[in-house]
Amino acid sequence: MRKTIMILAVAAASMAVMGQTLEECQQAAEHNYPLIRQYDLIGKTTELTVANIQKGWLPQVSASAQASYQSDVASWPGQMTTMMQNMGISMKGLAKDQYRVGIDVSQTIYDGGAISNQKQIALQQGVVEEAQTEVNLYSVRKRVNEMYFAILMLDEQIVLNHDLQELLAGNERKLQAMVKGGTAARSDWQNVKAERLNAVQQATSLESQKRMLMTMLSTFCGIEVKEVQKPMAATISQHTKQRPELRMFDAQLRLADAREQALKSALMPRLSVFAQGFYGYPGLNMFEDMTSHSWSMNAIIGARLTWNIGALYTRKNDKAKLQMQRDMTELNREVFLFNNRLEQIQQNEEIARYRKLMADDEEIISLRSAVRKASESKLSHGIIDANDLVREINQENAARVQQSIHEIEMLKQIYDNKFTTNN
């Protein structure tokens, strides 16, 4: 058991030393980014919307109460009223004040597919929103790339700066000994020492920039990033996989199709059954209400068929608008693919350029190193002064810095290309 724990501890320690990979930082950033919570919100909102639409099949119940006073009401002709009074029948007629308290119940039997189409539209709108969220989250990778490779660049410069300090320190010690021996001027020693202190200041600035970027990357990823690993030079792909933007365009087209189906259902008839019940005066038996001004219970049941042909008035324009939306989506797709292809061309050219530059970097460094070593020898023999040596040291260091810049920039272009092609 102890052996297993020790192995795991060693493995964890080695991972901490190796640092996080680019892929690990990208995944952590996507899960840490606040926008990730929008997926759950979209899902829950869509679920509630669909549930509300589905309730359209439930009986629709409404309650009402009404009191009114009319300027005139239905009544018997005067001759008939006189005749009935002679027969001993009191015919008061309807009262001008009327009252009703009732409930209406309606149940949809057939809606022409309206509820089903509304449900499909709501579901597809949720898919479009999720696709847009995925597009926004995908862009997080690009931001991680920028910080990650900036840190790698600083790491390379810090290492080279450390080598420069050691090289200057070695020459500083030699010159100090030569000054004591009287074979070199004190100003030469001071010149090299000042250059070493300048390199120390540069190291302080580089370390500060790295700490800032590491803090930013850690905050962005939601994990403590202590070190980063230099990624391998991946293979360049010439084909673009399904980018989130393309899936979003597809979802928008399917939403337009769902809305067109809703236009068709708007032309279909609706069939429903209904029931009405009310307590009030007058009721359905008008003759009885003319003789007695008393409230009564009343009910009606039936079936209703409605066919609203008003949708025909705007159908042509509505279909034209949907087609314009499709055309706009296809145009956006073409623009995206066009720009995406331009990005690939630019990145491939940059990668090729850096590879050509790197092919000469080693030879340039070798030559600069040889010139610097010769200058050190010349200085020890008094042929040149410290200014010449410092210049050759700086030129050698600049060549090494250029080599590291070319390598890191090439790697960045490669992984930017992976982002562009989604490979």
CSV table of C-alpha atoms in Angstrom, one decimal:
chain,number,residue,atom,x,y,z
A,1,MET,CA,0.0,0.0,0.0
A,2,ARG,CA,2.8,2.4,0.9
A,3,LYS,CA,4.6,1.5,-2.3
A,4,THR,CA,1.4,2.4,-4.3
A,5,ILE,CA,1.0,5.7,-2.5
A,6,MET,CA,4.7,6.6,-3.1
A,7,ILE,CA,4.3,5.8,-6.8
A,8,LEU,CA,1.2,8.0,-7.0
A,9,ALA,CA,3.0,10.8,-5.2
A,10,VAL,CA,6.0,10.6,-7.5
A,11,ALA,CA,3.6,10.6,-10.5
A,12,ALA,CA,1.7,13.7,-9.2
A,13,ALA,CA,5.0,15.4,-8.5
A,14,SER,CA,6.3,14.7,-11.9
A,15,MET,CA,3.1,16.0,-13.5
A,16,ALA,CA,3.4,19.2,-11.4
A,17,VAL,CA,7.0,19.6,-12.7
A,18,MET,CA,6.0,18.9,-16.3
A,19,GLY,CA,3.1,21.4,-16.0
A,20,GLN,CA,-0.2,21.5,-17.8
A,21,THR,CA,-0.6,20.7,-21.5
A,22,LEU,CA,-2.3,23.1,-23.9
A,23,GLU,CA,-5.2,20.6,-24.3
A,24,GLU,CA,-5.7,20.4,-20.5
A,25,CYS,CA,-5.7,24.2,-20.2
A,26,GLN,CA,-8.3,24.5,-23.0
A,27,GLN,CA,-10.6,21.9,-21.5
A,28,ALA,CA,-10.3,23.5,-18.0
A,29,ALA,CA,-11.0,26.9,-19.5
A,30,GLU,CA,-14.1,25.8,-21.3
A,31,HIS,CA,-15.5,24.1,-18.1
A,32,ASN,CA,-14.6,27.1,-16.0
A,33,TYR,CA,-15.9,29.8,-18.3
A,34,PRO,CA,-19.2,31.3,-16.9
A,35,LEU,CA,-20.9,30.8,-20.3
A,36,ILE,CA,-20.9,27.0,-19.8
A,37,ARG,CA,-23.8,27.5,-17.3
A,38,GLN,CA,-25.9,28.8,-20.2
A,39,TYR,CA,-26.3,25.2,-21.5
A,40,ASP,CA,-28.4,24.3,-18.4
A,41,LEU,CA,-30.4,27.5,-18.6
A,42,ILE,CA,-31.2,27.0,-22.3
A,43,GLY,CA,-32.2,23.4,-21.6
A,44,LYS,CA,-34.4,24.2,-18.7
A,45,THR,CA,-36.0,27.2,-20.6
A,46,THR,CA,-36.7,25.0,-23.6
A,47,GLU,CA,-38.2,22.3,-21.4
A,48,LEU,CA,-40.5,24.8,-19.7
A,49,THR,CA,-41.6,26.3,-23.1
A,50,VAL,CA,-42.4,22.9,-24.6
A,51,ALA,CA,-44.3,21.9,-21.4
A,52,ASN,CA,-46.4,25.1,-21.7
A,53,ILE,CA,-47.1,24.5,-25.4
A,54,GLN,CA,-48.1,20.9,-24.7
A,55,LYS,CA,-50.7,22.2,-22.2
A,56,GLY,CA,-52.6,23.5,-25.2
A,57,TRP,CA,-54.3,20.1,-25.4
A,58,LEU,CA,-55.7,20.5,-21.9
A,59,PRO,CA,-59.3,21.8,-21.5
A,60,GLN,CA,-59.4,25.6,-21.5
A,61,VAL,CA,-61.6,26.9,-18.7
A,62,SER,CA,-62.7,30.5,-18.2
A,63,ALA,CA,-65.0,32.0,-15.6
A,64,SER,CA,-66.9,35.2,-16.1
A,65,ALA,CA,-69.4,37.5,-14.3
A,66,GLN,CA,-71.5,40.1,-16.0
A,67,ALA,CA,-74.1,42.7,-15.0
A,68,SER,CA,-75.7,45.0,-17.5
A,69,TYR,CA,-78.6,47.5,-18.0
A,70,GLN,CA,-80.2,47.8,-21.4
A,71,SER,CA,-82.1,50.7,-22.9
A,72,ASP,CA,-84.6,48.3,-24.4
A,73,VAL,CA,-85.4,44.6,-24.2
A,74,ALA,CA,-87.5,42.1,-26.1
A,75,SER,CA,-91.3,42.4,-25.2
A,76,TRP,CA,-94.7,41.2,-26.3
A,77,PRO,CA,-96.8,43.4,-28.7
A,78,GLY,CA,-99.3,45.6,-26.8
A,79,GLN,CA,-102.4,43.8,-28.2
A,80,MET,CA,-101.0,40.4,-27.1
A,81,THR,CA,-100.1,41.8,-23.6
A,82,THR,CA,-103.7,43.1,-23.2
A,83,MET,CA,-105.2,39.8,-24.4
A,84,MET,CA,-103.1,37.9,-21.9
A,85,GLN,CA,-104.0,40.2,-19.1
A,86,ASN,CA,-107.7,39.7,-19.9
A,87,MET,CA,-107.0,36.0,-19.6
A,88,GLY,CA,-105.5,36.6,-16.2
A,89,ILE,CA,-101.9,36.0,-17.3
A,90,SER,CA,-99.3,38.5,-16.1
A,91,MET,CA,-96.7,39.1,-18.7
A,92,LYS,CA,-94.1,41.5,-17.3
A,93,GLY,CA,-91.6,41.1,-20.1
A,94,LEU,CA,-87.8,41.0,-19.7
A,95,ALA,CA,-86.2,43.3,-17.1
A,96,LYS,CA,-83.7,45.8,-18.4
A,97,ASP,CA,-81.2,44.9,-15.7
A,98,GLN,CA,-79.6,41.5,-16.5
A,99,TYR,CA,-77.0,39.4,-14.6
A,100,ARG,CA,-74.8,36.3,-15.5
A,101,VAL,CA,-72.2,34.3,-13.6
A,102,GLY,CA,-70.8,31.4,-15.6
A,103,ILE,CA,-68.0,29.0,-16.7
A,104,ASP,CA,-66.9,28.2,-20.3
A,105,VAL,CA,-65.0,25.0,-21.1
A,106,SER,CA,-63.4,24.3,-24.4
A,107,GLN,CA,-61.4,21.2,-25.5
A,108,THR,CA,-59.4,21.2,-28.7
A,109,ILE,CA,-59.9,18.0,-30.8
A,110,TYR,CA,-58.0,18.9,-33.9
A,111,ASP,CA,-55.7,22.0,-34.4
A,112,GLY,CA,-54.2,21.3,-37.8
A,113,GLY,CA,-50.8,20.5,-36.2
A,114,ALA,CA,-50.4,24.0,-34.7
A,115,ILE,CA,-49.4,22.8,-31.2
A,116,SER,CA,-47.0,20.2,-32.6
A,117,ASN,CA,-45.3,22.8,-34.9
A,118,GLN,CA,-45.0,25.3,-32.0
A,119,LYS,CA,-43.3,22.6,-30.0
A,120,GLN,CA,-40.8,21.9,-32.8
A,121,ILE,CA,-40.1,25.6,-33.2
A,122,ALA,CA,-39.4,25.9,-29.4
A,123,LEU,CA,-37.1,22.8,-29.5
A,124,GLN,CA,-35.2,24.1,-32.6
A,125,GLN,CA,-34.8,27.5,-31.0
A,126,GLY,CA,-33.2,25.8,-28.1
A,127,VAL,CA,-30.8,24.0,-30.5
A,128,VAL,CA,-29.9,27.3,-32.2
A,129,GLU,CA,-29.1,28.9,-28.8
A,130,GLU,CA,-27.0,26.0,-27.7
A,131,ALA,CA,-25.1,26.1,-31.0
A,132,GLN,CA,-24.4,29.8,-30.5
A,133,THR,CA,-23.2,29.1,-27.0
A,134,GLU,CA,-20.9,26.4,-28.4
A,135,VAL,CA,-19.5,29.0,-30.9
A,136,ASN,CA,-18.8,31.4,-28.0
A,137,LEU,CA,-17.1,28.6,-25.9
A,138,TYR,CA,-15.0,27.5,-28.9
A,139,SER,CA,-13.5,30.9,-29.1
A,140,VAL,CA,-12.1,30.4,-25.5
A,141,ARG,CA,-9.5,28.1,-27.0
A,142,LYS,CA,-8.0,30.9,-29.0
A,143,ARG,CA,-7.7,33.0,-25.9
A,144,VAL,CA,-6.0,30.2,-24.1
A,145,ASN,CA,-3.6,29.8,-27.0
A,146,GLU,CA,-2.6,33.4,-26.8
A,147,MET,CA,-1.7,33.2,-23.1
A,148,TYR,CA,-0.2,29.8,-23.3
A,149,PHE,CA,2.3,30.5,-26.1
A,150,ALA,CA,3.1,33.9,-24.6
A,151,ILE,CA,4.2,32.1,-21.4
A,152,LEU,CA,6.3,29.6,-23.5
A,153,MET,CA,8.0,32.5,-25.2
A,154,LEU,CA,8.8,34.0,-21.8
A,155,ASP,CA,10.1,30.7,-20.6
A,156,GLU,CA,12.5,30.5,-23.5
A,157,GLN,CA,13.7,34.1,-23.0
A,158,ILE,CA,14.2,33.5,-19.3
A,159,VAL,CA,16.4,30.5,-20.0
A,160,LEU,CA,18.4,32.4,-22.6
A,161,ASN,CA,18.7,35.3,-20.2
A,162,HIS,CA,20.1,33.0,-17.6
A,163,ASP,CA,22.7,31.7,-20.0
A,164,LEU,CA,23.6,35.3,-21.0
A,165,GLN,CA,24.1,36.2,-17.3
A,166,GLU,CA,26.4,33.2,-16.8
A,167,LEU,CA,28.4,34.0,-19.9
A,168,LEU,CA,28.8,37.7,-18.9
A,169,ALA,CA,29.6,36.6,-15.3
A,170,GLY,CA,32.4,34.4,-16.6
A,171,ASN,CA,33.9,37.1,-18.6
A,172,GLU,CA,33.4,39.5,-15.8
A,173,ARG,CA,35.5,37.3,-13.5
A,174,LYS,CA,38.2,36.9,-16.2
A,175,LEU,CA,38.4,40.7,-16.6
A,176,GLN,CA,38.5,41.2,-12.9
A,177,ALA,CA,41.5,39.0,-12.7
A,178,MET,CA,43.1,40.7,-15.6
A,179,VAL,CA,42.6,44.1,-14.0
A,180,LYS,CA,44.3,42.9,-10.9
A,181,GLY,CA,47.1,41.6,-13.1
A,182,GLY,CA,47.3,44.9,-14.9
A,183,THR,CA,46.5,43.4,-18.3
A,184,ALA,CA,43.1,45.0,-18.7
A,185,ALA,CA,41.6,48.3,-18.0
A,186,ARG,CA,39.2,48.7,-15.1
A,187,SER,CA,36.6,50.3,-17.5
A,188,ASP,CA,36.4,47.0,-19.5
A,189,TRP,CA,35.5,45.1,-16.3
A,190,GLN,CA,32.9,47.7,-15.4
A,191,ASN,CA,31.5,47.6,-18.9
A,192,VAL,CA,30.9,43.8,-18.8
A,193,LYS,CA,29.6,44.1,-15.2
A,194,ALA,CA,27.1,46.8,-16.2
A,195,GLU,CA,25.9,44.6,-19.1
A,196,ARG,CA,25.4,41.6,-16.7
A,197,LEU,CA,23.4,43.8,-14.3
A,198,ASN,CA,21.3,45.0,-17.3
A,199,ALA,CA,20.6,41.3,-18.1
A,200,VAL,CA,19.6,40.8,-14.4
A,201,GLN,CA,17.1,43.6,-14.8
A,202,GLN,CA,15.7,42.1,-18.0
A,203,ALA,CA,15.3,38.8,-16.1
A,204,THR,CA,13.3,40.6,-13.4
A,205,SER,CA,11.0,42.1,-16.0
A,206,LEU,CA,10.6,38.7,-17.8
A,207,GLU,CA,9.8,36.9,-14.5
A,208,SER,CA,7.2,39.6,-13.6
A,209,GLN,CA,5.5,39.2,-17.0
A,210,LYS,CA,5.4,35.5,-16.7
A,211,ARG,CA,3.9,35.6,-13.2
A,212,MET,CA,1.2,38.0,-14.5
A,213,LEU,CA,0.4,35.7,-17.4
A,214,MET,CA,0.4,32.6,-15.2
A,215,THR,CA,-2.0,34.2,-12.9
A,216,MET,CA,-4.3,35.2,-15.8
A,217,LEU,CA,-4.2,31.7,-17.3
A,218,SER,CA,-4.9,30.1,-13.9
A,219,THR,CA,-7.8,32.4,-13.3
A,220,PHE,CA,-9.1,31.7,-16.8
A,221,CYS,CA,-8.8,28.0,-16.5
A,222,GLY,CA,-10.0,27.7,-12.9
A,223,ILE,CA,-6.9,25.7,-11.9
A,224,GLU,CA,-3.5,26.6,-10.6
A,225,VAL,CA,-1.2,26.5,-13.6
A,226,LYS,CA,2.4,26.4,-12.3
A,227,GLU,CA,4.2,25.5,-15.5
A,228,VAL,CA,3.3,24.8,-19.1
A,229,GLN,CA,4.6,22.2,-21.5
A,230,LYS,CA,5.9,22.9,-24.9
A,231,PRO,CA,3.6,21.1,-27.3
A,232,MET,CA,4.9,18.9,-30.2
A,233,ALA,CA,4.8,20.2,-33.8
A,234,ALA,CA,1.5,18.7,-34.9
A,235,THR,CA,0.6,17.7,-38.4
A,236,ILE,CA,-1.0,20.4,-40.5
A,237,SER,CA,-4.4,19.5,-41.8
A,238,GLN,CA,-5.8,20.7,-45.1
A,239,HIS,CA,-9.4,19.9,-44.3
A,240,THR,CA,-11.8,21.7,-42.0
A,241,LYS,CA,-13.8,19.6,-39.7
A,242,GLN,CA,-17.3,20.5,-38.5
A,243,ARG,CA,-16.7,23.8,-36.8
A,244,PRO,CA,-19.4,24.9,-34.2
A,245,GLU,CA,-20.3,27.8,-36.6
A,246,LEU,CA,-21.3,25.3,-39.3
A,247,ARG,CA,-23.5,23.4,-36.9
A,248,MET,CA,-25.1,26.7,-35.9
A,249,PHE,CA,-25.9,27.5,-39.5
A,250,ASP,CA,-27.5,24.1,-39.9
A,251,ALA,CA,-29.6,24.6,-36.8
A,252,GLN,CA,-30.8,28.0,-38.1
A,253,LEU,CA,-31.9,26.4,-41.4
A,254,ARG,CA,-33.8,23.7,-39.5
A,255,LEU,CA,-35.5,26.4,-37.5
A,256,ALA,CA,-36.7,28.1,-40.7
A,257,ASP,CA,-38.1,24.7,-41.9
A,258,ALA,CA,-40.0,24.4,-38.6
A,259,ARG,CA,-41.5,27.9,-39.0
A,260,GLU,CA,-42.6,27.1,-42.5
A,261,GLN,CA,-44.5,24.0,-41.2
A,262,ALA,CA,-46.2,26.4,-38.8
A,263,LEU,CA,-47.3,28.5,-41.7
A,264,LYS,CA,-49.0,25.4,-43.2
A,265,SER,CA,-50.8,24.6,-40.0
A,266,ALA,CA,-52.1,28.1,-39.8
A,267,LEU,CA,-54.3,27.4,-42.8
A,268,MET,CA,-55.9,24.2,-41.3
A,269,PRO,CA,-59.3,24.3,-39.7
A,270,ARG,CA,-59.7,23.9,-35.9
A,271,LEU,CA,-62.2,21.5,-34.3
A,272,SER,CA,-63.2,21.7,-30.6
A,273,VAL,CA,-66.0,20.8,-28.3
A,274,PHE,CA,-67.3,23.2,-25.7
A,275,ALA,CA,-69.6,23.5,-22.7
A,276,GLN,CA,-71.1,26.7,-21.2
A,277,GLY,CA,-72.9,27.0,-18.0
A,278,PHE,CA,-74.2,30.1,-16.2
A,279,TYR,CA,-76.5,31.1,-13.4
A,280,GLY,CA,-78.3,34.4,-13.9
A,281,TYR,CA,-81.2,36.3,-15.5
A,282,PRO,CA,-82.4,36.0,-18.2
A,283,GLY,CA,-81.8,32.4,-19.0
A,284,LEU,CA,-82.2,30.4,-22.1
A,285,ASN,CA,-86.0,30.2,-21.6
A,286,MET,CA,-87.0,33.7,-22.6
A,287,PHE,CA,-90.8,33.2,-22.3
A,288,GLU,CA,-90.5,32.0,-18.7
A,289,ASP,CA,-88.2,34.9,-17.9
A,290,MET,CA,-90.8,37.3,-19.2
A,291,THR,CA,-93.3,36.1,-16.7
A,292,SER,CA,-90.8,35.6,-13.8
A,293,HIS,CA,-87.8,37.8,-13.1
A,294,SER,CA,-85.9,35.0,-11.3
A,295,TRP,CA,-82.4,33.6,-11.7
A,296,SER,CA,-81.9,30.2,-13.2
A,297,MET,CA,-79.3,27.6,-14.1
A,298,ASN,CA,-78.5,27.2,-17.9
A,299,ALA,CA,-76.1,25.1,-19.9
A,300,ILE,CA,-75.0,24.7,-23.5
A,301,ILE,CA,-72.8,22.0,-25.0
A,302,GLY,CA,-71.7,21.6,-28.6
A,303,ALA,CA,-68.9,21.4,-31.2
A,304,ARG,CA,-67.2,24.2,-33.0
A,305,LEU,CA,-65.4,24.2,-36.3
A,306,THR,CA,-63.3,27.3,-37.2
A,307,TRP,CA,-61.3,28.0,-40.3
A,308,ASN,CA,-59.4,31.3,-40.3
A,309,ILE,CA,-58.5,32.1,-43.9
A,310,GLY,CA,-56.9,35.3,-42.9
A,311,ALA,CA,-53.5,33.5,-42.9
A,312,LEU,CA,-53.7,33.4,-46.6
A,313,TYR,CA,-53.3,37.2,-46.8
A,314,THR,CA,-49.8,37.1,-45.4
A,315,ARG,CA,-48.7,33.6,-46.4
A,316,LYS,CA,-46.8,34.7,-49.5
A,317,ASN,CA,-44.9,37.4,-47.6
A,318,ASP,CA,-44.2,35.1,-44.7
A,319,LYS,CA,-42.8,32.4,-46.9
A,320,ALA,CA,-40.6,35.0,-48.7
A,321,LYS,CA,-39.3,36.2,-45.3
A,322,LEU,CA,-38.4,32.7,-44.3
A,323,GLN,CA,-36.6,32.2,-47.7
A,324,MET,CA,-34.6,35.4,-47.1
A,325,GLN,CA,-33.6,34.0,-43.7
A,326,ARG,CA,-32.4,30.8,-45.3
A,327,ASP,CA,-30.5,32.9,-48.0
A,328,MET,CA,-28.9,35.0,-45.3
A,329,THR,CA,-27.8,31.9,-43.3
A,330,GLU,CA,-26.3,30.4,-46.4
A,331,LEU,CA,-24.5,33.6,-47.2
A,332,ASN,CA,-23.1,33.7,-43.6
A,333,ARG,CA,-21.9,30.1,-44.1
A,334,GLU,CA,-20.1,31.1,-47.3
A,335,VAL,CA,-18.5,34.1,-45.7
A,336,PHE,CA,-17.4,32.0,-42.7
A,337,LEU,CA,-15.9,29.3,-45.0
A,338,PHE,CA,-14.2,32.0,-47.2
A,339,ASN,CA,-12.6,33.7,-44.2
A,340,ASN,CA,-11.7,30.4,-42.7
A,341,ARG,CA,-9.9,29.4,-45.8
A,342,LEU,CA,-8.0,32.7,-45.9
A,343,GLU,CA,-6.9,32.1,-42.3
A,344,GLN,CA,-5.6,28.7,-43.2
A,345,ILE,CA,-3.7,30.0,-46.2
A,346,GLN,CA,-2.1,32.7,-44.0
A,347,GLN,CA,-1.3,30.3,-41.2
A,348,ASN,CA,0.2,27.7,-43.6
A,349,GLU,CA,2.4,30.4,-45.2
A,350,GLU,CA,3.6,31.6,-41.8
A,351,ILE,CA,4.4,28.1,-40.7
A,352,ALA,CA,6.4,27.6,-43.9
A,353,ARG,CA,8.2,30.9,-43.4
A,354,TYR,CA,9.2,30.0,-39.8
A,355,ARG,CA,10.5,26.6,-40.9
A,356,LYS,CA,12.7,28.2,-43.5
A,357,LEU,CA,14.0,30.7,-41.0
A,358,MET,CA,14.7,27.9,-38.5
A,359,ALA,CA,16.7,26.0,-41.0
A,360,ASP,CA,19.4,28.8,-40.8
A,361,ASP,CA,19.1,29.5,-37.1
A,362,GLU,CA,21.5,26.8,-35.9
A,363,GLU,CA,24.2,27.9,-38.4
A,364,ILE,CA,23.8,31.5,-37.4
A,365,ILE,CA,24.1,30.6,-33.7
A,366,SER,CA,27.2,28.5,-34.4
A,367,LEU,CA,28.9,31.3,-36.3
A,368,ARG,CA,28.0,33.9,-33.7
A,369,SER,CA,29.3,31.6,-30.9
A,370,ALA,CA,32.6,31.1,-32.8
A,371,VAL,CA,32.9,34.9,-33.3
A,372,ARG,CA,32.2,35.5,-29.6
A,373,LYS,CA,34.8,32.9,-28.5
A,374,ALA,CA,37.3,34.5,-30.8
A,375,SER,CA,36.5,37.9,-29.3
A,376,GLU,CA,37.1,36.5,-25.8
A,377,SER,CA,40.5,35.3,-26.9
A,378,LYS,CA,41.3,38.6,-28.5
A,379,LEU,CA,40.3,40.5,-25.4
A,380,SER,CA,42.6,38.3,-23.2
A,381,HIS,CA,45.4,39.3,-25.6
A,382,GLY,CA,44.5,42.9,-25.6
A,383,ILE,CA,43.6,43.0,-29.3
A,384,ILE,CA,40.0,44.3,-28.7
A,385,ASP,CA,38.3,46.1,-25.9
A,386,ALA,CA,35.3,45.1,-23.8
A,387,ASN,CA,32.8,47.0,-26.1
A,388,ASP,CA,33.6,44.6,-28.9
A,389,LEU,CA,33.2,41.6,-26.7
A,390,VAL,CA,29.9,42.8,-25.3
A,391,ARG,CA,28.6,43.5,-28.9
A,392,GLU,CA,29.5,39.9,-30.0
A,393,ILE,CA,27.9,38.4,-26.8
A,394,ASN,CA,24.7,40.4,-27.4
A,395,GLN,CA,24.6,39.3,-31.1
A,396,GLU,CA,25.0,35.7,-30.1
A,397,ASN,CA,22.2,36.1,-27.5
A,398,ALA,CA,20.0,37.8,-30.1
A,399,ALA,CA,20.5,34.9,-32.5
A,400,ARG,CA,19.5,32.4,-29.8
A,401,VAL,CA,16.5,34.6,-28.9
A,402,GLN,CA,15.5,34.7,-32.6
A,403,GLN,CA,15.7,30.9,-32.8
A,404,SER,CA,13.4,30.5,-29.8
A,405,ILE,CA,11.0,33.1,-31.2
A,406,HIS,CA,10.9,31.3,-34.6
A,407,GLU,CA,10.2,28.0,-32.9
A,408,ILE,CA,7.4,29.3,-30.5
A,409,GLU,CA,5.8,31.4,-33.2
A,410,MET,CA,5.8,28.4,-35.6
A,411,LEU,CA,4.2,26.2,-32.8
A,412,LYS,CA,1.6,28.9,-32.2
A,413,GLN,CA,0.7,29.1,-35.9
A,414,ILE,CA,0.4,25.3,-36.0
A,415,TYR,CA,-2.1,25.3,-33.0
A,416,ASP,CA,-3.9,28.3,-34.4
A,417,ASN,CA,-4.3,26.3,-37.5
A,418,LYS,CA,-5.7,23.4,-35.4
A,419,PHE,CA,-8.2,25.9,-34.0
A,420,THR,CA,-9.1,27.2,-37.5
A,421,THR,CA,-9.7,23.7,-38.9
A,422,ASN,CA,-11.0,22.2,-35.6
A,423,ASN,CA,-8.6,19.2,-35.9
